[in-house]
CSV table of C-alpha atoms in Angstrom, one decimal:
chain,number,residue,atom,x,y,z
A,1,MET,CA,34.8,99.4,72.4
A,2,ALA,CA,36.3,98.0,75.5
A,3,ILE,CA,38.9,100.1,77.3
A,4,THR,CA,41.5,97.8,78.7
A,5,GLY,CA,45.1,98.2,79.9
A,6,VAL,CA,45.7,101.8,80.6
A,7,LEU,CA,42.4,103.4,81.6
A,8,ARG,CA,43.1,107.1,82.1
A,9,PRO,CA,45.5,109.6,83.6
A,10,GLY,CA,44.6,109.4,87.2
A,11,LEU,CA,47.2,111.3,89.3
A,12,ILE,CA,49.3,114.3,88.7
A,13,GLN,CA,51.8,115.7,91.3
A,14,ILE,CA,52.6,119.4,90.8
A,15,ARG,CA,55.2,121.4,92.7
A,16,VAL,CA,54.0,124.7,94.3
A,17,LEU,CA,55.8,127.6,95.9
A,18,ASP,CA,53.0,128.7,98.3
A,19,MET,CA,50.7,126.0,99.5
A,20,ALA,CA,48.0,128.3,100.9
A,21,ALA,CA,47.7,130.2,97.7
A,22,ALA,CA,47.7,127.0,95.7
A,23,ILE,CA,44.8,125.6,97.7
A,24,THR,CA,42.8,128.7,97.2
A,25,HIS,CA,43.5,128.4,93.4
A,26,TYR,CA,42.8,124.7,92.9
A,27,VAL,CA,40.0,124.4,95.5
A,28,ASP,CA,38.1,127.7,95.6
A,29,ARG,CA,38.8,128.8,92.0
A,30,ILE,CA,39.0,125.6,89.9
A,31,GLY,CA,36.5,123.9,92.1
A,32,LEU,CA,38.4,120.8,93.3
A,33,TYR,CA,37.9,119.4,96.8
A,34,LYS,CA,40.6,118.9,99.5
A,35,VAL,CA,40.8,115.3,100.5
A,36,ALA,CA,43.8,115.1,102.9
A,37,THR,CA,47.1,116.6,103.9
A,38,GLY,CA,50.1,114.3,104.3
A,39,ASP,CA,52.7,114.4,107.0
A,40,ASP,CA,55.2,115.6,104.5
A,41,GLY,CA,53.1,118.6,103.6
A,42,ARG,CA,51.6,117.3,100.3
A,43,VAL,CA,48.0,118.2,99.8
A,44,TYR,CA,45.6,115.7,98.0
A,45,LEU,CA,42.7,117.0,96.0
A,46,LYS,CA,40.0,115.6,93.8
A,47,ALA,CA,37.3,116.7,91.3
A,48,ARG,CA,33.7,116.2,91.9
A,49,ASP,CA,33.0,113.7,89.2
A,50,GLU,CA,35.9,111.4,90.1
A,51,PHE,CA,35.3,108.2,92.1
A,52,ASP,CA,38.9,107.7,93.1
A,53,HIS,CA,40.5,108.9,96.4
A,54,HIS,CA,42.3,111.8,94.8
A,55,SER,CA,43.7,113.0,91.5
A,56,VAL,CA,45.8,116.1,92.1
A,57,ILE,CA,48.7,116.2,94.5
A,58,LEU,CA,50.2,119.6,95.4
A,59,ASN,CA,53.8,119.2,96.6
A,60,PRO,CA,55.4,122.1,98.5
A,61,SER,CA,58.7,123.0,96.8
A,62,ASP,CA,61.1,125.9,96.1
A,63,ARG,CA,60.6,125.4,92.3
A,64,ALA,CA,57.5,125.0,90.2
A,65,GLY,CA,56.8,122.2,87.8
A,66,LEU,CA,55.7,118.6,87.4
A,67,ASP,CA,56.8,115.7,89.6
A,68,TYR,CA,55.0,113.0,87.7
A,69,VAL,CA,51.8,111.9,86.0
A,70,ALA,CA,50.3,108.5,86.8
A,71,PHE,CA,47.9,106.4,84.7
A,72,LYS,CA,45.5,104.0,86.2
A,73,VAL,CA,45.4,100.5,84.7
A,74,ASP,CA,42.7,97.8,84.9
A,75,GLY,CA,44.0,95.6,87.7
A,76,ASP,CA,47.1,94.3,89.3
A,77,ALA,CA,47.8,91.7,86.6
A,78,ALA,CA,47.9,94.5,84.0
A,79,LEU,CA,50.3,96.5,86.2
A,80,SER,CA,52.6,93.5,86.4
A,81,SER,CA,52.3,93.0,82.7
A,82,PHE,CA,53.1,96.6,81.9
A,83,GLU,CA,56.1,96.4,84.2
A,84,LYS,CA,57.6,93.6,82.0
A,85,ARG,CA,56.7,95.5,78.8
A,86,ILE,CA,58.3,98.8,79.9
A,87,ALA,CA,61.4,96.9,80.9
A,88,ALA,CA,61.4,95.0,77.6
A,89,TRP,CA,61.0,98.3,75.8
A,90,GLY,CA,64.2,99.4,77.4
A,91,LEU,CA,63.4,101.7,80.4
A,92,ALA,CA,64.4,101.0,84.0
A,93,VAL,CA,61.3,100.5,86.2
A,94,ASP,CA,61.2,101.4,89.9
A,95,HIS,CA,58.6,100.6,92.5
A,96,VAL,CA,56.6,102.9,94.8
A,97,PRO,CA,54.9,100.9,97.6
A,98,ALA,CA,51.3,101.3,98.6
A,99,GLY,CA,51.1,103.8,101.5
A,100,GLU,CA,53.5,106.3,99.9
A,101,GLN,CA,50.4,108.4,99.6
A,102,PRO,CA,46.9,107.9,101.0
A,103,GLY,CA,44.3,105.8,99.2
A,104,ILE,CA,46.6,104.6,96.3
A,105,GLY,CA,48.0,101.1,95.8
A,106,ARG,CA,51.5,100.1,94.6
A,107,ARG,CA,52.9,102.1,91.7
A,108,ILE,CA,55.6,101.5,89.1
A,109,GLY,CA,57.5,104.3,87.6
A,110,CYS,CA,60.0,105.2,84.9
A,111,THR,CA,61.6,108.2,83.3
A,112,ILE,CA,60.7,108.4,79.6
A,113,PRO,CA,63.0,109.9,76.9
A,114,SER,CA,61.6,113.4,77.3
A,115,GLY,CA,62.8,113.4,80.9
A,116,HIS,CA,59.4,113.1,82.5
A,117,ARG,CA,58.4,110.6,85.2
A,118,ILE,CA,55.5,108.5,84.3
A,119,GLU,CA,53.8,106.1,86.7
A,120,LEU,CA,51.2,103.4,86.6
A,121,TYR,CA,49.0,102.0,89.4
A,122,ALA,CA,46.0,99.7,89.6
A,123,HIS,CA,44.3,100.5,92.9
A,124,ALA,CA,42.7,103.6,94.3
A,125,ASP,CA,40.3,103.6,97.3
A,126,LEU,CA,36.9,105.0,96.5
A,127,ALA,CA,36.6,108.6,97.6
A,128,GLU,CA,34.4,109.5,100.5
A,129,MET,CA,32.8,112.2,98.3
A,130,ARG,CA,32.0,110.7,95.0
A,131,PRO,CA,29.3,110.6,92.4
A,132,GLY,CA,26.2,108.7,93.5
A,133,THR,CA,25.5,105.2,92.1
A,134,LEU,CA,21.9,104.5,93.2
A,135,ASN,CA,19.4,106.8,91.6
A,136,PRO,CA,22.2,109.3,91.4
A,137,ASP,CA,21.7,113.1,91.5
A,138,VAL,CA,23.8,115.2,89.0
A,139,TRP,CA,25.8,116.1,92.1
A,140,ASP,CA,25.6,115.7,95.9
A,141,ALA,CA,27.8,118.5,97.1
A,142,GLU,CA,26.9,121.7,95.2
A,143,PRO,CA,29.6,122.6,92.7
A,144,HIS,CA,31.7,125.7,93.3
A,145,GLY,CA,34.3,127.8,91.5
A,146,MET,CA,34.8,126.7,87.9
A,147,GLU,CA,33.1,123.4,88.7
A,148,ALA,CA,35.8,121.2,87.3
A,149,ARG,CA,34.5,117.7,86.7
A,150,ARG,CA,37.8,115.8,86.4
A,151,PHE,CA,41.5,116.0,85.9
A,152,ASP,CA,41.7,115.2,82.2
A,153,HIS,CA,45.2,115.4,80.7
A,154,CYS,CA,48.5,117.2,80.6
A,155,LEU,CA,50.8,118.6,78.0
A,156,LEU,CA,54.6,118.2,78.6
A,157,TYR,CA,57.6,119.6,76.8
A,158,GLY,CA,60.9,117.7,76.3
A,159,PRO,CA,63.3,116.2,73.8
A,160,ASN,CA,63.0,112.9,71.9
A,161,ILE,CA,59.3,112.9,71.3
A,162,ASP,CA,59.7,110.4,68.5
A,163,GLN,CA,60.9,108.0,71.2
A,164,VAL,CA,58.1,109.1,73.5
A,165,GLU,CA,55.5,108.3,70.8
A,166,LYS,CA,57.0,104.9,70.4
A,167,PHE,CA,57.0,104.3,74.1
A,168,PHE,CA,53.4,105.2,74.6
A,169,THR,CA,52.2,103.3,71.5
A,170,GLU,CA,54.4,100.2,71.8
A,171,ALA,CA,54.7,99.7,75.6
A,172,LEU,CA,51.4,101.2,76.8
A,173,ASP,CA,49.1,100.7,73.8
A,174,PHE,CA,48.2,104.4,73.4
A,175,SER,CA,47.0,105.6,69.9
A,176,MET,CA,48.1,108.7,68.1
A,177,ALA,CA,45.2,111.0,67.6
A,178,GLU,CA,46.8,114.1,66.2
A,179,ARG,CA,50.2,115.5,65.4
A,180,VAL,CA,52.0,118.6,64.2
A,181,ASP,CA,54.6,117.7,61.5
A,182,LEU,CA,57.0,120.4,60.3
A,183,PRO,CA,58.5,119.9,56.8
A,184,GLU,CA,62.1,120.0,57.8
A,185,THR,CA,62.3,118.8,61.3
A,186,GLY,CA,59.4,116.2,61.6
A,187,ALA,CA,57.1,115.8,64.6
A,188,LEU,CA,56.9,119.0,66.7
A,189,ALA,CA,54.0,117.9,68.8
A,190,ILE,CA,51.9,114.7,69.5
A,191,TRP,CA,48.5,114.1,71.1
A,192,MET,CA,47.9,110.5,72.3
A,193,SER,CA,44.9,108.7,73.6
A,194,CYS,CA,44.4,105.6,75.7
A,195,GLY,CA,40.6,105.7,75.4
A,196,MET,CA,38.0,107.7,73.6
A,197,LYS,CA,39.2,111.2,74.4
A,198,ALA,CA,41.1,113.2,71.7
A,199,HIS,CA,44.0,113.2,74.1
A,200,ASP,CA,45.1,111.8,77.4
A,201,ILE,CA,48.6,113.1,77.2
A,202,ALA,CA,50.5,115.4,74.7
A,203,PHE,CA,54.1,116.3,74.1
A,204,VAL,CA,55.8,119.2,72.4
A,205,ARG,CA,59.5,118.8,71.3
A,206,HIS,CA,61.7,121.0,73.4
A,207,GLU,CA,65.4,121.0,74.3
A,208,GLU,CA,65.1,121.1,78.0
A,209,PRO,CA,63.9,117.8,79.5
A,210,GLY,CA,61.1,117.4,82.0
A,211,LYS,CA,59.2,120.6,81.4
A,212,PHE,CA,55.6,121.2,82.2
A,213,HIS,CA,53.2,123.1,80.0
A,214,HIS,CA,49.8,122.6,81.6
A,215,VAL,CA,47.4,120.4,83.6
A,216,ALA,CA,43.8,120.4,82.2
A,217,PHE,CA,40.5,120.0,84.0
A,218,GLU,CA,37.3,119.2,82.2
A,219,LEU,CA,34.2,121.5,82.4
A,220,GLU,CA,30.7,120.6,81.3
A,221,ASN,CA,30.1,123.1,78.4
A,222,TRP,CA,31.1,126.3,76.7
A,223,ASN,CA,29.0,128.4,79.2
A,224,ASP,CA,31.2,127.1,82.0
A,225,ILE,CA,34.3,128.3,80.1
A,226,GLY,CA,32.8,131.7,80.1
A,227,ARG,CA,32.1,131.4,83.8
A,228,ALA,CA,35.7,130.3,84.4
A,229,ALA,CA,36.8,133.5,82.5
A,230,ASP,CA,34.7,135.5,84.9
A,231,ILE,CA,36.3,133.9,87.9
A,232,ILE,CA,39.8,134.5,86.4
A,233,THR,CA,39.2,138.2,86.0
A,234,ARG,CA,37.3,138.6,89.3
A,235,TYR,CA,40.1,137.1,91.3
A,236,ASN,CA,43.0,138.6,89.3
A,237,ILE,CA,44.2,135.2,88.2
A,238,SER,CA,47.1,135.4,85.7
A,239,ILE,CA,45.6,134.8,82.3
A,240,ASP,CA,47.4,133.2,79.4
A,241,ILE,CA,44.8,133.0,76.6
A,242,GLY,CA,41.1,132.4,76.0
A,243,PRO,CA,38.3,131.7,76.0
A,244,THR,CA,39.0,130.2,72.6
A,245,ARG,CA,39.1,126.9,70.7
A,246,HIS,CA,41.8,124.6,69.5
A,247,GLY,CA,41.8,123.3,66.0
A,248,ILE,CA,43.8,120.4,67.3
A,249,THR,CA,41.4,118.2,69.4
A,250,ARG,CA,38.6,120.9,68.8
A,251,GLY,CA,38.6,121.6,72.6
A,252,GLN,CA,37.0,124.9,73.8
A,253,THR,CA,39.3,126.3,76.3
A,254,ILE,CA,40.8,128.9,78.6
A,255,TYR,CA,44.4,128.9,80.0
A,256,PHE,CA,45.7,130.6,83.1
A,257,PHE,CA,48.4,130.2,85.7
A,258,ASP,CA,48.4,129.0,89.2
A,259,PRO,CA,50.0,131.1,92.0
A,260,SER,CA,53.3,129.3,91.4
A,261,GLY,CA,53.3,129.9,87.6
A,262,ASN,CA,52.1,126.4,86.6
A,263,ARG,CA,49.7,126.7,83.6
A,264,CYS,CA,46.2,125.3,84.1
A,265,GLU,CA,43.5,124.7,81.5
A,266,THR,CA,39.8,124.4,81.9
A,267,PHE,CA,38.2,123.1,78.8
A,268,CYS,CA,35.2,121.2,77.3
A,269,GLY,CA,34.4,119.4,74.2
A,270,GLY,CA,36.8,117.8,71.7
A,271,TYR,CA,36.0,115.0,69.3
A,272,SER,CA,35.5,111.3,70.3
A,273,PHE,CA,38.5,109.2,69.3
A,274,TYR,CA,38.5,105.5,68.3
A,275,PRO,CA,41.8,103.7,67.9
A,276,ASP,CA,41.0,102.8,64.2
A,277,HIS,CA,40.8,106.5,63.3
A,278,PRO,CA,43.5,107.9,61.0
A,279,VAL,CA,46.0,110.3,62.6
A,280,ARG,CA,45.0,114.0,62.0
A,281,VAL,CA,48.0,116.0,60.9
A,282,TRP,CA,48.8,119.8,61.0
A,283,ASN,CA,51.7,121.4,59.1
A,284,ASP,CA,53.4,124.7,59.3
A,285,LYS,CA,50.9,126.3,56.8
A,286,GLU,CA,47.9,126.2,59.2
A,287,LEU,CA,49.6,125.7,62.6
A,288,GLY,CA,48.2,129.0,63.9
A,289,LYS,CA,44.6,127.7,63.3
A,290,GLY,CA,45.6,124.3,64.8
A,291,ILE,CA,46.7,125.9,68.1
A,292,PHE,CA,44.1,128.7,68.3
A,293,TYR,CA,41.2,128.2,65.9
A,294,TYR,CA,39.7,131.7,66.4
A,295,GLU,CA,42.9,133.8,66.7
A,296,ARG,CA,44.7,131.8,63.9
A,297,VAL,CA,48.1,133.0,65.0
A,298,LEU,CA,50.7,131.4,67.2
A,299,ASN,CA,51.2,133.0,70.6
A,300,ASP,CA,54.8,133.2,71.9
A,301,ARG,CA,53.8,133.0,75.6
A,302,PHE,CA,51.6,130.0,75.1
A,303,LEU,CA,54.2,128.1,73.1
A,304,THR,CA,57.3,128.9,75.2
A,305,VAL,CA,56.4,129.7,78.8
A,306,LEU,CA,56.9,126.6,80.9
A,307,THR,CA,57.6,125.4,84.5
B,1,MET,CA,36.0,115.0,103.5
B,2,GLU,CA,37.0,118.5,104.1
B,3,MET,CA,35.1,120.8,101.8
B,4,THR,CA,37.6,123.2,103.2
B,5,GLU,CA,38.6,126.4,102.5
B,6,SER,CA,36.1,126.0,99.8
B,7,GLY,CA,32.7,124.9,99.2
B,8,GLY,CA,31.5,126.4,102.5
B,9,LEU,CA,30.3,129.9,103.4
B,10,ALA,CA,33.9,131.1,103.7
B,11,ALA,CA,34.5,130.4,100.1
B,12,ARG,CA,31.8,132.9,99.1
B,13,LYS,CA,33.3,135.7,101.1
B,14,PRO,CA,34.5,138.0,98.3
B,15,ALA,CA,38.2,138.7,98.0
B,16,PRO,CA,39.1,142.4,97.6
B,17,PRO,CA,38.9,143.3,93.9
B,18,PRO,CA,42.1,144.2,92.2
B,19,SER,CA,40.8,147.8,91.9
B,20,ALA,CA,41.2,148.0,95.7
B,21,LEU,CA,44.8,148.6,94.9
B,22,LEU,CA,43.8,152.0,93.5
B,23,ALA,CA,42.9,153.2,97.0
B,24,SER,CA,46.6,153.5,97.7
B,25,ASP,CA,47.1,156.0,94.9
B,26,ALA,CA,46.4,158.9,97.1
B,27,ALA,CA,48.5,157.7,100.0
B,28,ALA,CA,51.8,157.1,98.3
B,29,PRO,CA,53.2,158.5,95.1
B,30,PRO,CA,54.2,155.7,92.7
B,31,HIS,CA,57.8,154.5,92.6
B,32,GLN,CA,59.7,155.2,89.4
B,33,ILE,CA,61.4,152.4,87.7
B,34,ALA,CA,64.2,153.4,85.3
B,35,VAL,CA,65.5,151.0,82.7
B,36,ASP,CA,69.3,150.7,82.4
B,37,GLY,CA,70.6,152.3,79.2
B,38,THR,CA,67.3,154.1,78.3
B,39,ALA,CA,65.8,157.4,79.2
B,40,ARG,CA,62.5,155.7,79.9
B,41,THR,CA,60.9,155.2,83.3
B,42,VAL,CA,57.7,153.5,84.3
B,43,ALA,CA,55.6,154.3,87.3
B,44,CYS,CA,54.8,151.5,89.8
B,45,ARG,CA,51.9,152.1,92.3
B,46,ASP,CA,52.1,150.6,95.7
B,47,GLY,CA,51.0,147.0,95.7
B,48,LEU,CA,52.0,146.3,92.1
B,49,SER,CA,55.0,144.2,91.0
B,50,VAL,CA,57.8,145.5,88.7
B,51,LEU,CA,56.2,143.3,86.0
B,52,ASP,CA,52.7,144.8,86.6
B,53,ALA,CA,54.3,148.2,86.1
B,54,PHE,CA,55.9,147.2,82.8
B,55,GLU,CA,52.7,145.5,81.6
B,56,GLN,CA,50.7,148.6,82.5
B,57,ALA,CA,53.2,150.8,80.6
B,58,ARG,CA,52.8,148.5,77.6
B,59,ASN,CA,56.2,147.0,78.1
B,60,PRO,CA,58.7,149.5,76.7
B,61,LEU,CA,61.5,148.3,74.7
B,62,ALA,CA,65.2,148.4,75.6
B,63,ALA,CA,67.8,150.0,73.3
B,64,ASN,CA,68.2,146.7,71.5
B,65,GLY,CA,64.6,146.7,70.5
B,66,GLU,CA,63.7,143.7,72.8
B,67,ALA,CA,61.2,144.0,75.5
B,68,VAL,CA,62.9,144.9,78.8
B,69,VAL,CA,60.8,142.3,80.5
B,70,ARG,CA,59.1,139.3,78.9
B,71,VAL,CA,55.7,138.5,80.3
B,72,GLY,CA,55.3,134.8,81.2
B,73,CYS,CA,53.3,133.2,84.0
B,74,ARG,CA,53.4,136.4,86.2
B,75,ARG,CA,53.6,134.1,89.3
B,76,GLY,CA,57.3,133.3,89.9
B,77,GLY,CA,57.4,129.9,88.1
B,78,CYS,CA,58.6,130.2,84.5
B,79,GLY,CA,61.6,132.6,84.9
B,80,VAL,CA,61.2,134.6,81.7
B,81,CYS,CA,60.8,138.0,83.4
B,82,LYS,CA,64.1,137.8,85.2
B,83,VAL,CA,65.8,141.2,85.7
B,84,LYS,CA,68.6,142.6,87.8
B,85,ILE,CA,67.9,145.4,90.2
B,86,THR,CA,70.9,147.7,89.9
B,87,GLU,CA,69.6,150.5,92.2
B,88,GLY,CA,67.0,150.6,94.8
B,89,THR,CA,65.3,148.0,97.0
B,90,VAL,CA,62.5,145.6,96.5
B,91,ARG,CA,60.5,143.1,98.6
B,92,THR,CA,60.1,139.7,96.9
B,93,GLY,CA,57.5,137.0,97.0
B,94,PRO,CA,58.3,133.2,96.4
B,95,MET,CA,60.3,132.7,93.2
B,96,SER,CA,61.2,129.4,91.6
B,97,ARG,CA,64.8,128.5,92.6
B,98,ALA,CA,65.1,126.9,89.2
B,99,HIS,CA,65.3,130.5,87.8
B,100,VAL,CA,66.8,132.6,90.6
B,101,THR,CA,69.3,130.9,92.9
B,102,GLU,CA,69.9,132.3,96.4
B,103,GLN,CA,73.3,133.7,95.3
B,104,GLU,CA,71.7,135.4,92.3
B,105,GLU,CA,69.0,136.9,94.5
B,106,ALA,CA,71.8,138.2,96.8
B,107,GLU,CA,73.3,139.8,93.7
B,108,GLY,CA,70.1,141.6,92.8
B,109,TYR,CA,68.5,139.2,90.3
B,110,VAL,CA,64.8,138.8,90.7
B,111,LEU,CA,61.8,137.7,88.7
B,112,ALA,CA,60.0,141.0,88.0
B,113,CYS,CA,56.6,139.5,88.7
B,114,CYS,CA,57.7,138.7,92.3
B,115,ALA,CA,59.5,142.0,93.0
B,116,TYR,CA,57.6,144.9,94.7
B,117,PRO,CA,59.5,148.2,94.8
B,118,GLU,CA,60.2,149.8,98.1
B,119,SER,CA,62.0,152.7,96.5
B,120,ASP,CA,62.6,154.1,93.1
B,121,LEU,CA,64.5,151.5,91.1
B,122,THR,CA,66.9,151.0,88.2
B,123,VAL,CA,66.5,147.6,86.5
B,124,ALA,CA,68.6,146.0,83.9
B,125,SER,CA,67.3,143.5,81.3
B,126,VAL,CA,68.6,140.0,81.7
B,127,PRO,CA,68.8,138.1,78.5
B,128,VAL,CA,66.9,134.9,79.2
B,129,ALA,CA,67.5,132.7,76.3
B,130,PRO,CA,64.1,132.7,74.7
B,131,ARG,CA,62.7,129.2,74.2
B,132,LYS,CA,62.1,128.6,70.5
B,133,LEU,CA,60.0,126.0,68.8
B,134,LYS,CA,62.0,124.2,66.2
């Protein structure tokens, strides 16, 4: 299968209340690397298996939450094409010039019906520290902390997720991998893929627009989830739930909070998705197992605590 | 590339374990936190937040049967542990202004996870509309 159009979630900008504490969390604990600090105080981070300049942007703010998530597309022509398609779909498109942040080319952005800002971009400079390409070692710099390999996906809460599903499938060519359908109210949650991952972005229906549930970083294996759990306890990081597994996506996982209360996930696994696969559906009878396959019960904090 | 703050030798210098907080037990008796409208108090050791104290006391229930404080992110971002300090003083860490405005803070509203008692306290539950899945 050739992945064209939208390649992957590439950037996520998260608001933090205490930058020094946030850097300790994302760099020393999760295992990202600091790339640069901007004149406006934003801090740029990357994971060790990413080739691009950066993937995570920490924005100093007096309120926690998500500023935007940006997807990388396969070239400037694709970017221009998506701009037309988003406008034709019915959303206003704005432009962010290259140079707004280091290492990233021009971006286009829009606010989707859930109230979240979604951006697309085609160019990122290659990172100084990136995986080798000639007789490459498994890593150059020795991994640290939870050894996160990449920014992987995010889960967002907001209204109108039926419209959000249509936007991602019709305007950006995403596929539906999995969904939760309740008998009386319809889709409660959707997991969508732009490649072969079980999800690249997910949404849960929620009254307040623009809410942030979690940012996820991929680890190599289940042992690494256990090590992440050790780090979470050792450094008194606020735990949410895990280690456990999701029925939905089958990911093995642990959830915890950053020092500003934004939820983070480190996970591994999950099935491979192809766009010709049928949608997997969960209903209210087995939703507990869908969310937490081992506990088999819903957890109020996990479902309703947001930034 | 700055490996920073991390990756280098400094990153391997251990932070004090949470149990280091126990060392203050002998030095200062815990502050008592009373819950408005109940006879129940919880003890809060120096260095712990109001929310820590409630979590350690297994989160006693208010008269209406709801938890006095809901436990959310524990880090000042989600807002579900909002309470009002009706007596006593606290020191606060950064709290998301989406949940406690400056005016509310002046009126005694805090996120329990970011409030560290400096005296015995009385706190009142603040009904934060629970988010529900529908």
